[in-house]
Amino acid sequence: METEAGDTFPLRYSLFPHVPPYIRILPHGQVYNPSLPKELAQFTWNAPSGISPVIENTVTQAGFTLIQGQIRRKEDQQTGAIWDCLPVTEKSKDEINFGDLNEEVKINQFPGLFILGRKDNLWLCYEIMKNKFGPEHFNFLPTTYILPRDKDLLTSEMKKKRKAWIVKPPNWFCGIGISLIDDIKEIPDKKSSMCVQEYIDRPLLIKGLKFDLRLYVLLTSIDPIRIYIYEDGLVRFATKAYSNSPDEIKNNFIHLTNFSVNKNNEEFVYNENPGDYEGHKWNLKTLWKYFDEEIKIPWKPIWEDIKDICTKTVLCGHEHMSKAFNKTIKSDYNCYKLFGFDVFIDADLKPWIIEVNNIPSLHTNTIDSFVNYPMAAEMLNIVGFHIPKVLGNKSYKAVAEKLGLELPSSCFGFNPKLYTRLKTDRENEKRNQYISEDLSREEYCENILQDLLPSDLRILINSEDELSQTFQWTRTFPSIKNSDYLNYLYTPCYSDRLLDAWEAKYGGSKQTRTEGIQIIRELCANKEHLEAPQVGLRSSRTSRYDFTPTKAKFRPNSQFFDFA
Ligand code: ADP
């Protein structure tokens, strides 16, 4: 009963027995065959604050129900999918109560994301990593001064280096409030936080224009951490020829590459033909084609560097995000996150992270649609949506008949046991054994897979089902190519070590992965993965707050990292 990419069957089976099916999301323009049973159309997508047309069209063309509603109060909680895109989540009224999320809901948010999405926080956690691991590994974010804290330091740097600096409000987007300065008199003098960053004044130019890249990065899990990057993206050009002349320093059409800025230039040209070198927006694959055909620059090493710095950027937020996650989240089903990363390439072909957008805009111009629709559909399949339990119970008979399913009714709707964060004593004991700092990679890789416990199986099931849906999305962590990333996690985490050992043993080839999957399948056939403490019960002998060190301070629901 396996299904393949390109399949238009409304449901997608798990790779494993006794795991309920997922709802298949089709790329825009494709239709289900057989058609979506009307009972499944009751699967709801909740969009509390408007919704990107890319997501809206993907969901509604398939026939699912879209509701504009609230999600921030407990009484509004429900099952199904939530696409949240409130631009401001730092005020108390906009906070999501992650602890109250129904275990059957899946939302494109994690607690603690402001650590990456705010420019000042990103610099602060990046700086910690840079100091800890050295600039040879962390040298991809332009040096940033946070005012008023760093005002004296910035003043003395500006006196030493006669060049342009870029001033940015920490929590705005679309180029709002951004300006270039080259005089200490222009240093903002506000009490509220402001970022001033070294301006990269030797950009790689295409046809004389500065450009940056909008890339998509997906975080599907924190414990263990799983990160993906999309192989296509958007290339956004400035609309006026690049110049470092001080006379032109205030010309945003030269220095900023935001679409929202440059579309206001009457010279802005929309690109209606993906693949052609025309207009002020291309897709990434067209840029790489341009590298191959026109400027003869090997782009693969640049792309590898870009994937590396995007992954490390997410890891900069690992400590904060995993503490917030362990503190609040009940179900591993609840959260995923699509980020928009802005990346910039300088004249030495070195990529820089410019910023992380927690709410990427997902426009629908020709080029944007060309990239965003397939990206979004594949992303939604990777994260995987089950049929909610109540809906499953209600609709099982009709759906099974219409689609000719051979699944038992007990394996149709959502099963909370698959995603519980509760652990048995035995599982906790095993975890304690494998989190020691002193344990070498060889040691844990050799032993951790020997006695797979139910919660281990669940981690591997989720990871393999997710990976089976990747076509244009590439997983960068865990990665057999780069197990060094594990060093950047703030503390050795059991689930990351388990997945690392799994990848080391079975991730090397299609054949070895199939062998690994077969082992899990056999264990699932005996329903071992469904042995779990009863969901909803928390005794002193079971815990979902795994190994969260208590020494660090954490203020829940605060946008600021507590760096004290
Ligand atoms: P926003 O969130 O408002 O889009 P960004 O930090 O992305 O702010 O900056 C807007 C634009 O300014 C970027 O797309 C890029 O073109 C330019 N820019 C930002 N930071 C730098 C920098 N350090 N060096 C060179 N250009 C930059």
Coordinates of C-alpha atoms and ligand atoms in Angstrom, one line a residue:
M1 CA 0.0 0.0 0.0
E2 CA 3.0 2.3 -0.4
T3 CA 2.5 5.4 -2.5
E4 CA 5.0 7.4 -4.5
A5 CA 5.8 11.0 -5.3
G6 CA 3.4 12.2 -8.0
D7 CA 0.7 10.0 -6.6
T8 CA -2.7 11.8 -6.3
F9 CA -4.3 9.4 -3.8
P10 CA -5.8 11.6 -1.0
L11 CA -4.1 9.7 1.8
R12 CA -0.5 8.7 2.2
Y13 CA 0.5 5.6 4.1
S14 CA 3.2 5.6 6.7
L15 CA 6.3 3.5 5.9
F16 CA 5.4 1.5 9.1
P17 CA 2.5 -0.7 10.1
H18 CA 0.2 0.5 12.9
V19 CA 0.9 4.1 12.2
P20 CA -2.1 6.1 10.9
P21 CA -2.0 7.5 7.4
Y22 CA -1.3 11.1 6.6
I23 CA -3.4 13.5 4.5
R24 CA -1.6 14.0 1.2
I25 CA -1.2 17.6 0.1
L26 CA -1.0 18.1 -3.6
P27 CA 1.0 20.9 -5.4
H28 CA -1.3 23.7 -6.6
G29 CA -3.1 22.7 -9.8
Q30 CA -3.2 18.9 -9.2
V31 CA -6.4 17.1 -8.3
Y32 CA -6.9 14.0 -6.2
N33 CA -7.7 10.8 -7.9
P34 CA -9.9 9.3 -6.5
S35 CA -11.5 12.6 -5.3
L36 CA -11.2 13.8 -1.7
P37 CA -14.1 12.1 0.2
K38 CA -16.3 14.9 1.5
E39 CA -15.8 13.5 5.0
L40 CA -12.1 14.3 4.8
A41 CA -12.8 17.8 3.6
Q42 CA -13.9 18.5 7.1
F43 CA -10.2 18.6 8.1
T44 CA -9.8 22.2 9.2
W45 CA -7.1 24.7 8.6
N46 CA -7.2 27.5 11.0
A47 CA -5.8 30.9 10.0
P48 CA -6.1 33.3 12.9
S49 CA -4.7 36.3 11.1
G50 CA -5.1 36.0 7.4
I51 CA -3.3 33.5 5.4
S52 CA -0.8 33.6 2.6
P53 CA -2.5 32.9 -0.7
V54 CA 0.0 30.1 -1.3
I55 CA -1.2 28.2 1.7
E56 CA -4.8 29.2 1.2
N57 CA -4.9 28.0 -2.4
T58 CA -3.0 24.8 -1.6
V59 CA -5.5 24.0 1.2
T60 CA -8.8 25.1 -0.4
Q61 CA -8.1 23.8 -3.9
A62 CA -7.8 20.4 -2.3
G63 CA -11.2 20.9 -0.7
F64 CA -10.2 21.3 2.9
T65 CA -12.0 23.7 5.3
L66 CA -10.4 27.0 6.0
I67 CA -11.5 28.9 9.1
Q68 CA -10.5 32.3 10.1
G69 CA -10.5 32.1 13.9
Q70 CA -8.7 32.6 17.1
I71 CA -6.2 30.2 18.5
R72 CA -4.7 32.2 21.4
R73 CA -7.3 31.3 24.1
K74 CA -7.7 27.8 25.5
E75 CA -11.4 27.7 24.7
D76 CA -10.6 28.3 21.0
Q77 CA -8.3 25.2 20.9
Q78 CA -9.1 22.6 18.4
T79 CA -7.7 19.9 16.2
G80 CA -6.3 20.1 12.7
A81 CA -3.8 22.5 11.2
I82 CA -3.1 26.1 12.2
W83 CA -1.3 28.4 9.8
D84 CA -0.2 31.3 12.0
C85 CA 1.2 34.5 10.6
L86 CA 0.7 37.2 13.1
P87 CA 3.7 39.5 12.5
V88 CA 4.0 40.4 16.1
T89 CA 4.0 37.7 18.7
E90 CA 5.9 39.5 21.5
K91 CA 3.0 41.3 23.1
S92 CA 1.2 39.4 25.7
K93 CA -2.1 39.4 23.7
D94 CA -0.4 37.9 20.7
E95 CA 1.4 35.2 22.6
I96 CA 0.5 31.6 21.8
N97 CA -0.2 29.5 24.8
F98 CA 1.9 26.6 23.6
G99 CA 1.2 24.6 26.8
D100 CA -2.5 24.7 26.0
L101 CA -2.2 23.4 22.4
N102 CA -4.4 20.4 21.8
E103 CA -2.2 17.4 21.1
E104 CA -3.9 16.9 17.8
V105 CA -3.1 20.4 16.5
K106 CA -0.1 21.2 14.2
I107 CA 1.0 24.8 14.1
N108 CA 3.8 26.5 12.1
Q109 CA 5.3 27.9 15.3
F110 CA 7.7 26.8 18.0
P111 CA 8.0 28.5 21.4
G112 CA 11.1 30.6 21.7
L113 CA 11.5 31.5 18.0
F114 CA 12.1 35.1 18.7
I115 CA 15.7 34.2 19.5
L116 CA 16.2 33.8 15.7
G117 CA 13.6 36.2 14.3
R118 CA 14.8 39.3 16.1
K119 CA 18.0 40.8 14.7
D120 CA 19.4 41.8 18.1
N121 CA 18.6 38.3 19.7
L122 CA 20.1 36.6 16.7
W123 CA 23.4 38.5 17.1
L124 CA 23.5 37.8 20.8
C125 CA 23.1 34.0 20.5
Y126 CA 25.4 34.0 17.5
E127 CA 28.1 35.8 19.5
I128 CA 27.9 33.2 22.2
M129 CA 28.5 30.5 19.6
K130 CA 31.3 32.4 18.0
N131 CA 33.0 32.8 21.3
K132 CA 32.5 29.2 22.2
F133 CA 33.5 27.5 18.9
G134 CA 35.7 30.1 17.3
P135 CA 35.4 32.5 14.3
E136 CA 36.6 29.7 12.0
H137 CA 33.2 28.1 12.4
F138 CA 31.1 31.2 13.1
N139 CA 32.0 34.0 10.7
F140 CA 28.9 34.5 8.7
L141 CA 26.9 37.2 10.4
P142 CA 28.1 40.8 9.8
T143 CA 29.3 42.2 13.1
T144 CA 26.3 43.9 14.8
Y145 CA 26.2 46.5 17.5
I146 CA 23.1 46.6 19.7
L147 CA 22.3 50.1 20.8
P148 CA 22.2 51.6 23.4
R149 CA 24.4 48.8 24.9
D150 CA 27.2 49.0 22.4
K151 CA 27.2 52.7 21.5
D152 CA 30.7 53.5 22.7
L153 CA 32.2 50.5 21.0
L154 CA 30.4 51.4 17.7
T155 CA 31.5 55.0 17.9
S156 CA 35.2 54.0 18.2
E157 CA 34.8 51.4 15.4
M158 CA 33.2 54.0 13.1
K159 CA 36.1 56.4 13.8
K160 CA 38.6 53.7 12.9
K161 CA 36.8 52.4 9.8
R162 CA 35.6 55.1 7.4
K163 CA 32.9 53.2 5.6
A164 CA 29.1 52.7 5.5
W165 CA 27.2 51.0 8.3
I166 CA 23.6 49.8 8.2
V167 CA 21.1 50.7 10.8
K168 CA 18.2 48.3 11.4
P169 CA 15.3 48.2 13.9
P170 CA 15.6 44.8 15.5
N171 CA 12.0 43.6 14.9
W172 CA 10.9 45.1 11.6
F173 CA 10.9 43.7 8.1
C174 CA 10.6 44.7 4.4
G175 CA 13.4 47.3 4.8
I176 CA 11.2 49.4 7.1
G177 CA 13.3 51.8 9.2
I178 CA 16.6 50.8 7.5
S179 CA 19.2 53.3 6.5
L180 CA 22.9 53.5 5.7
I181 CA 25.1 55.9 7.7
D182 CA 28.8 56.8 7.6
D183 CA 29.0 59.5 10.3
I184 CA 29.0 59.0 14.0
K185 CA 26.5 61.9 14.3
E186 CA 24.0 59.6 12.7
I187 CA 24.2 56.9 15.3
P188 CA 20.6 56.5 16.6
D189 CA 20.2 57.9 20.0
K190 CA 17.0 56.1 21.2
K191 CA 16.4 54.3 24.4
S192 CA 14.8 51.4 22.5
S193 CA 17.0 48.7 21.0
M194 CA 18.5 49.3 17.6
C195 CA 21.0 47.3 15.6
V196 CA 23.9 48.8 13.6
Q197 CA 25.6 46.3 11.4
E198 CA 28.8 46.3 9.4
Y199 CA 27.8 47.0 5.8
I200 CA 29.1 44.5 3.3
D201 CA 30.2 46.9 0.6
R202 CA 31.8 44.5 -1.8
P203 CA 28.7 42.5 -3.0
L204 CA 28.8 40.1 -5.8
L205 CA 27.1 41.9 -8.6
I206 CA 25.0 40.5 -11.5
K207 CA 24.6 42.9 -14.4
G208 CA 25.9 45.6 -12.1
L209 CA 23.2 45.1 -9.5
K210 CA 23.3 44.0 -5.9
F211 CA 21.1 41.0 -5.0
D212 CA 20.3 38.7 -2.1
L213 CA 18.7 35.3 -1.8
R214 CA 15.4 34.3 -0.1
L215 CA 15.8 30.7 1.0
Y216 CA 13.4 28.5 2.8
V217 CA 14.5 26.5 5.9
L218 CA 12.3 24.1 7.7
L219 CA 12.5 23.0 11.3
T220 CA 10.3 20.0 12.0
S221 CA 11.5 19.0 15.4
I222 CA 13.6 20.3 18.3
D223 CA 14.0 17.0 20.2
P224 CA 15.7 15.6 18.2
I225 CA 16.5 18.6 16.0
R226 CA 15.7 18.1 12.3
I227 CA 16.5 20.9 9.8
Y228 CA 15.8 21.0 6.0
I229 CA 16.6 23.5 3.3
Y230 CA 14.7 24.0 0.0
E231 CA 16.8 23.6 -3.1
D232 CA 15.2 26.5 -4.9
G233 CA 14.5 30.0 -3.7
L234 CA 14.2 33.6 -4.8
V235 CA 16.9 36.0 -6.0
R236 CA 16.0 39.6 -5.4
F237 CA 17.8 42.4 -7.2
A238 CA 18.3 46.0 -6.3
T239 CA 17.0 48.2 -9.2
K240 CA 19.8 50.7 -9.5
A241 CA 23.5 50.0 -10.4
Y242 CA 25.6 49.4 -7.4
S243 CA 27.9 52.2 -6.1
N244 CA 29.8 52.8 -2.9
S245 CA 29.8 56.6 -3.5
P246 CA 29.0 58.5 -0.3
D247 CA 26.6 60.6 -2.4
E248 CA 24.5 57.6 -3.1
I249 CA 24.5 56.2 0.5
K250 CA 20.8 57.1 1.0
N251 CA 19.6 55.6 -2.2
N252 CA 17.7 52.4 -1.1
F253 CA 17.3 51.3 -4.7
I254 CA 21.1 50.7 -4.8
H255 CA 21.7 49.3 -1.3
L256 CA 18.5 47.4 -0.3
T257 CA 17.4 44.3 -2.2
N258 CA 13.9 44.0 -0.6
F259 CA 11.1 43.5 -3.2
S260 CA 8.9 45.7 -1.1
V261 CA 11.4 48.6 -1.5
N262 CA 12.4 48.0 -5.2
K263 CA 8.9 47.5 -6.5
N264 CA 8.4 51.2 -5.9
N265 CA 11.1 52.0 -8.4
E266 CA 9.4 52.6 -11.8
E267 CA 12.3 50.7 -13.4
F268 CA 11.3 47.5 -11.5
V269 CA 10.7 44.7 -14.0
Y270 CA 8.7 41.6 -13.1
N271 CA 10.0 38.3 -14.4
E272 CA 7.3 36.4 -16.1
N273 CA 9.5 33.5 -17.4
P274 CA 11.1 31.4 -14.8
G275 CA 14.5 30.3 -16.2
D276 CA 15.1 33.5 -18.1
Y277 CA 17.7 36.0 -17.0
E278 CA 15.2 38.9 -17.0
G279 CA 13.6 41.2 -14.5
H280 CA 14.5 42.0 -10.8
K281 CA 13.4 38.6 -9.3
W282 CA 14.7 35.2 -10.4
N283 CA 14.5 31.8 -8.9
L284 CA 17.6 30.4 -7.4
K285 CA 18.1 27.7 -10.0
T286 CA 18.2 30.3 -12.6
L287 CA 20.9 32.1 -10.8
W288 CA 22.9 28.9 -10.6
K289 CA 22.3 28.4 -14.4
Y290 CA 23.6 32.0 -14.9
F291 CA 26.7 31.0 -12.9
D292 CA 27.2 28.0 -15.2
E293 CA 26.4 29.6 -18.5
E294 CA 27.4 33.2 -18.2
I295 CA 29.9 34.0 -15.5
K296 CA 31.5 30.5 -15.3
I297 CA 31.6 30.4 -11.5
P298 CA 31.2 27.0 -9.8
W299 CA 28.2 27.4 -7.6
K300 CA 28.1 24.1 -5.8
P301 CA 30.7 25.0 -3.2
I302 CA 28.8 28.3 -2.6
W303 CA 25.6 26.3 -2.1
E304 CA 27.3 23.9 0.3
D305 CA 28.6 26.9 2.3
I306 CA 25.1 28.4 2.3
K307 CA 23.5 25.2 3.6
D308 CA 26.1 25.1 6.3
I309 CA 25.6 28.6 7.6
C310 CA 21.8 28.3 7.5
T311 CA 22.0 25.1 9.6
K312 CA 24.4 26.7 12.0
T313 CA 22.2 29.7 12.3
V314 CA 19.3 27.6 13.5
L315 CA 21.6 25.9 15.9
C316 CA 22.4 29.3 17.4
G317 CA 18.9 29.3 18.7
H318 CA 19.0 25.6 19.9
E319 CA 19.6 26.3 23.6
H320 CA 16.8 28.8 23.9
M321 CA 14.3 27.0 21.7
S322 CA 14.8 23.6 23.3
K323 CA 14.4 25.0 26.8
A324 CA 11.2 26.7 25.8
F325 CA 10.0 23.5 24.0
N326 CA 10.8 21.2 26.9
K327 CA 9.0 23.5 29.2
T328 CA 5.7 23.9 27.4
I329 CA 5.1 21.4 24.6
K330 CA 3.1 18.2 25.3
S331 CA 3.1 16.5 22.0
D332 CA 5.9 16.0 19.4
Y333 CA 3.1 16.5 16.8
N334 CA 2.4 20.1 17.7
C335 CA 5.1 22.3 16.1
Y336 CA 7.1 22.9 12.9
K337 CA 8.5 26.1 11.4
L338 CA 9.1 27.5 7.9
F339 CA 11.7 30.2 8.0
G340 CA 12.7 32.6 5.3
F341 CA 16.4 33.2 5.4
D342 CA 18.0 36.2 3.7
V343 CA 21.5 35.3 2.4
F344 CA 23.9 37.6 0.7
I345 CA 27.0 36.7 -1.4
D346 CA 30.0 39.0 -1.4
A347 CA 32.5 39.6 -4.2
D348 CA 34.8 36.8 -2.7
L349 CA 31.8 34.4 -3.1
K350 CA 31.5 34.2 0.7
P351 CA 27.8 33.9 1.8
W352 CA 26.5 35.9 4.8
I353 CA 23.3 35.5 6.8
I354 CA 21.5 38.8 6.7
E355 CA 18.5 37.8 8.7
V356 CA 16.0 35.2 9.6
N357 CA 12.3 35.8 8.9
N358 CA 9.9 33.9 11.1
I359 CA 7.0 34.8 8.8
P360 CA 8.2 34.5 5.2
S361 CA 5.9 36.5 2.9
L362 CA 5.1 33.8 0.2
H363 CA 4.0 36.1 -2.6
T364 CA 2.2 34.8 -5.7
N365 CA 3.8 36.7 -8.6
T366 CA 4.9 34.4 -11.4
I367 CA 8.3 33.7 -10.1
D368 CA 7.2 33.5 -6.5
S369 CA 4.4 31.0 -7.4
F370 CA 6.8 29.0 -9.4
V371 CA 9.0 28.5 -6.3
N372 CA 6.5 28.8 -3.5
Y373 CA 3.7 26.4 -4.5
P374 CA 5.7 23.3 -4.8
M375 CA 7.8 24.3 -1.8
A376 CA 4.7 24.7 0.4
A377 CA 3.1 21.4 -0.7
E378 CA 6.2 19.4 -0.2
M379 CA 6.8 21.1 3.2
L380 CA 3.3 20.2 4.4
N381 CA 3.8 16.5 3.3
I382 CA 7.1 16.4 5.2
V383 CA 5.6 17.7 8.4
G384 CA 2.7 15.2 7.9
F385 CA -0.9 15.8 9.0
H386 CA -3.1 13.0 10.4
I387 CA -6.8 12.8 10.4
P388 CA -8.0 14.0 13.9
K389 CA -9.3 11.3 16.1
V390 CA -12.9 12.4 16.3
L391 CA -13.1 13.1 12.5
G392 CA -11.4 9.7 12.0
N393 CA -14.0 7.9 14.1
K394 CA -16.9 9.7 12.4
S395 CA -15.6 9.2 8.8
Y396 CA -13.8 5.9 8.9
K397 CA -16.5 3.8 7.3
A398 CA -17.4 6.1 4.5
V399 CA -13.8 6.9 3.7
A400 CA -12.6 3.3 3.8
E401 CA -15.4 2.4 1.4
K402 CA -14.8 5.3 -1.0
L403 CA -11.0 4.9 -1.1
G404 CA -11.0 1.1 -0.8
L405 CA -8.8 1.3 2.4
E406 CA -7.7 -1.9 4.0
L407 CA -6.7 -0.2 7.3
P408 CA -8.4 -1.2 10.5
S409 CA -10.4 1.6 12.1
S410 CA -8.0 1.6 15.0
C411 CA -5.3 2.8 12.7
F412 CA -7.1 5.5 10.8
G413 CA -7.2 8.7 13.0
F414 CA -4.5 10.4 15.0
N415 CA -2.9 8.3 17.7
P416 CA -1.5 10.5 20.6
K417 CA 0.8 7.7 21.7
L418 CA 2.9 8.2 18.6
Y419 CA 3.8 11.7 19.7
T420 CA 3.7 11.6 23.5
R421 CA 6.6 13.2 25.3
L422 CA 6.0 11.1 28.4
K423 CA 8.7 8.4 29.1
T424 CA 8.7 5.2 31.0
D425 CA 11.2 4.5 33.8
R426 CA 13.1 2.2 31.5
E427 CA 13.2 4.9 28.8
N428 CA 14.5 7.5 31.3
E429 CA 17.1 5.1 32.5
K430 CA 18.4 4.5 29.0
R431 CA 18.4 8.2 28.3
N432 CA 20.4 8.9 31.4
Q433 CA 23.0 6.4 30.3
Y434 CA 23.5 8.1 27.0
I435 CA 23.6 11.8 27.8
S436 CA 27.0 11.9 29.5
E437 CA 29.4 14.5 28.0
D438 CA 32.2 11.8 28.5
L439 CA 30.6 9.3 26.2
S440 CA 32.4 9.3 22.8
R441 CA 30.5 9.2 19.5
E442 CA 32.0 5.8 18.8
E443 CA 30.7 4.5 22.2
Y444 CA 27.1 5.7 21.8
C445 CA 26.9 4.8 18.1
E446 CA 28.0 1.3 18.9
N447 CA 25.4 0.7 21.6
I448 CA 22.4 3.0 21.6
L449 CA 20.6 1.1 18.8
Q450 CA 21.0 -2.3 20.4
D451 CA 17.9 -2.3 22.5
L452 CA 15.3 0.0 20.8
L453 CA 12.6 1.1 23.2
P454 CA 9.2 2.3 22.2
S455 CA 10.1 6.0 22.4
D456 CA 13.2 5.3 20.3
L457 CA 11.0 3.6 17.7
R458 CA 8.7 6.6 17.6
I459 CA 11.6 9.0 17.0
L460 CA 12.8 6.8 14.1
I461 CA 9.3 6.4 12.7
N462 CA 8.8 10.2 12.6
S463 CA 12.2 10.8 11.1
E464 CA 11.9 8.2 8.4
D465 CA 8.3 9.1 7.4
E466 CA 9.4 12.7 7.2
L467 CA 12.5 11.9 5.1
S468 CA 10.5 9.8 2.7
Q469 CA 8.7 12.9 1.6
T470 CA 11.7 15.0 0.6
F471 CA 12.3 15.7 -3.0
Q472 CA 13.3 19.3 -3.4
W473 CA 13.8 19.7 0.4
T474 CA 17.2 18.5 1.6
R475 CA 17.8 17.5 5.2
T476 CA 20.9 19.2 6.6
F477 CA 20.6 18.0 10.2
P478 CA 21.0 15.2 11.1
S479 CA 23.4 14.5 8.3
I480 CA 25.8 11.7 7.7
K481 CA 28.1 14.2 5.9
N482 CA 28.3 16.5 8.9
S483 CA 28.0 14.9 12.3
D484 CA 30.1 17.9 13.6
Y485 CA 26.8 19.8 13.9
L486 CA 26.1 17.7 17.1
N487 CA 28.9 19.6 18.8
Y488 CA 26.9 22.8 18.4
L489 CA 24.0 21.6 20.4
Y490 CA 24.1 23.2 23.9
T491 CA 23.9 19.9 25.7
P492 CA 24.3 16.3 24.5
C493 CA 20.7 15.2 23.8
Y494 CA 19.6 11.6 23.8
S495 CA 17.3 11.8 20.8
D496 CA 20.0 13.6 18.7
R497 CA 22.5 10.9 19.6
L498 CA 20.0 8.1 18.8
L499 CA 19.3 9.7 15.4
D500 CA 23.0 10.3 14.8
A501 CA 23.8 6.6 15.5
W502 CA 20.9 5.6 13.2
E503 CA 22.1 7.7 10.4
A504 CA 25.7 6.5 10.8
K505 CA 24.5 2.9 10.6
Y506 CA 21.7 3.1 8.0
G507 CA 21.9 6.5 6.4
G508 CA 24.8 5.8 4.0
S509 CA 22.8 4.4 1.1
K510 CA 19.3 3.6 -0.1
Q511 CA 20.0 0.0 0.5
T512 CA 21.1 0.4 4.1
R513 CA 18.2 2.7 4.8
T514 CA 15.8 0.1 3.5
E515 CA 17.4 -2.4 5.8
G516 CA 17.0 -0.1 8.8
I517 CA 13.4 0.7 7.9
Q518 CA 12.7 -3.1 7.7
I519 CA 14.0 -3.5 11.3
I520 CA 11.6 -0.9 12.5
R521 CA 8.8 -2.3 10.5
E522 CA 9.1 -5.6 12.2
L523 CA 9.1 -4.0 15.6
C524 CA 6.0 -2.0 14.6
A525 CA 4.2 -5.1 13.4
N526 CA 4.2 -6.2 17.1
K527 CA 3.0 -2.7 18.1
E528 CA 6.1 -2.0 20.2
H529 CA 6.1 1.6 19.2
L530 CA 2.6 2.1 20.7
E531 CA 3.7 1.1 24.2
A532 CA 3.6 4.4 26.0
P533 CA 2.6 5.8 29.4
Q534 CA -1.0 6.7 29.3
V535 CA -1.3 10.1 27.7
G536 CA -2.7 12.8 30.1
L537 CA -1.2 11.1 33.2
R538 CA 1.9 12.5 34.8
S539 CA 3.2 10.6 37.7
S540 CA 6.5 11.3 39.5
R541 CA 7.8 8.3 37.7
T542 CA 7.2 9.6 34.2
S543 CA 8.3 12.9 32.9
R544 CA 8.1 14.9 29.7
Y545 CA 10.7 17.5 30.7
D546 CA 13.6 15.5 29.6
F547 CA 17.0 16.6 31.0
T548 CA 16.4 20.3 30.9
P549 CA 19.3 21.7 32.9
T550 CA 18.0 23.9 35.7
K551 CA 21.0 26.2 36.0
A552 CA 20.1 28.5 33.1
K553 CA 17.5 31.1 33.5
F554 CA 14.5 31.1 31.3
R555 CA 11.6 33.4 31.2
P556 CA 8.7 31.8 29.5
N557 CA 6.9 33.8 26.8
S558 CA 9.6 36.4 26.7
Q559 CA 11.0 37.5 23.4
F560 CA 14.3 38.2 25.0
F561 CA 16.9 35.7 25.7
D562 CA 18.0 36.0 29.3
F563 CA 21.7 36.3 28.8
A564 CA 22.5 37.0 32.4
Ligands
ADP1 P1 14.4 43.7 6.7 O1 14.1 42.7 7.7 O2 13.8 45.0 6.9 O3 14.3 43.2 5.3 P2 17.3 43.2 6.4 O4 18.2 43.0 7.5 O5 16.9 42.0 5.6 O6 16.0 44.0 6.9 O7 17.9 44.2 5.4 C1 17.3 44.7 4.2 C2 18.2 44.7 3.0 O8 19.4 45.5 3.3 C3 18.8 43.3 2.7 O9 17.9 42.6 1.9 C4 20.1 43.6 2.1 O10 19.9 43.9 0.7 C5 20.5 44.9 2.8 N1 21.4 44.6 3.9 C6 21.1 44.3 5.1 N2 22.1 44.1 5.9 C7 23.2 44.3 5.1 C8 24.6 44.3 5.4 N3 25.1 44.0 6.6 N4 25.5 44.5 4.3 C9 25.0 44.8 3.1 N5 23.6 44.8 2.8 C10 22.8 44.6 3.8

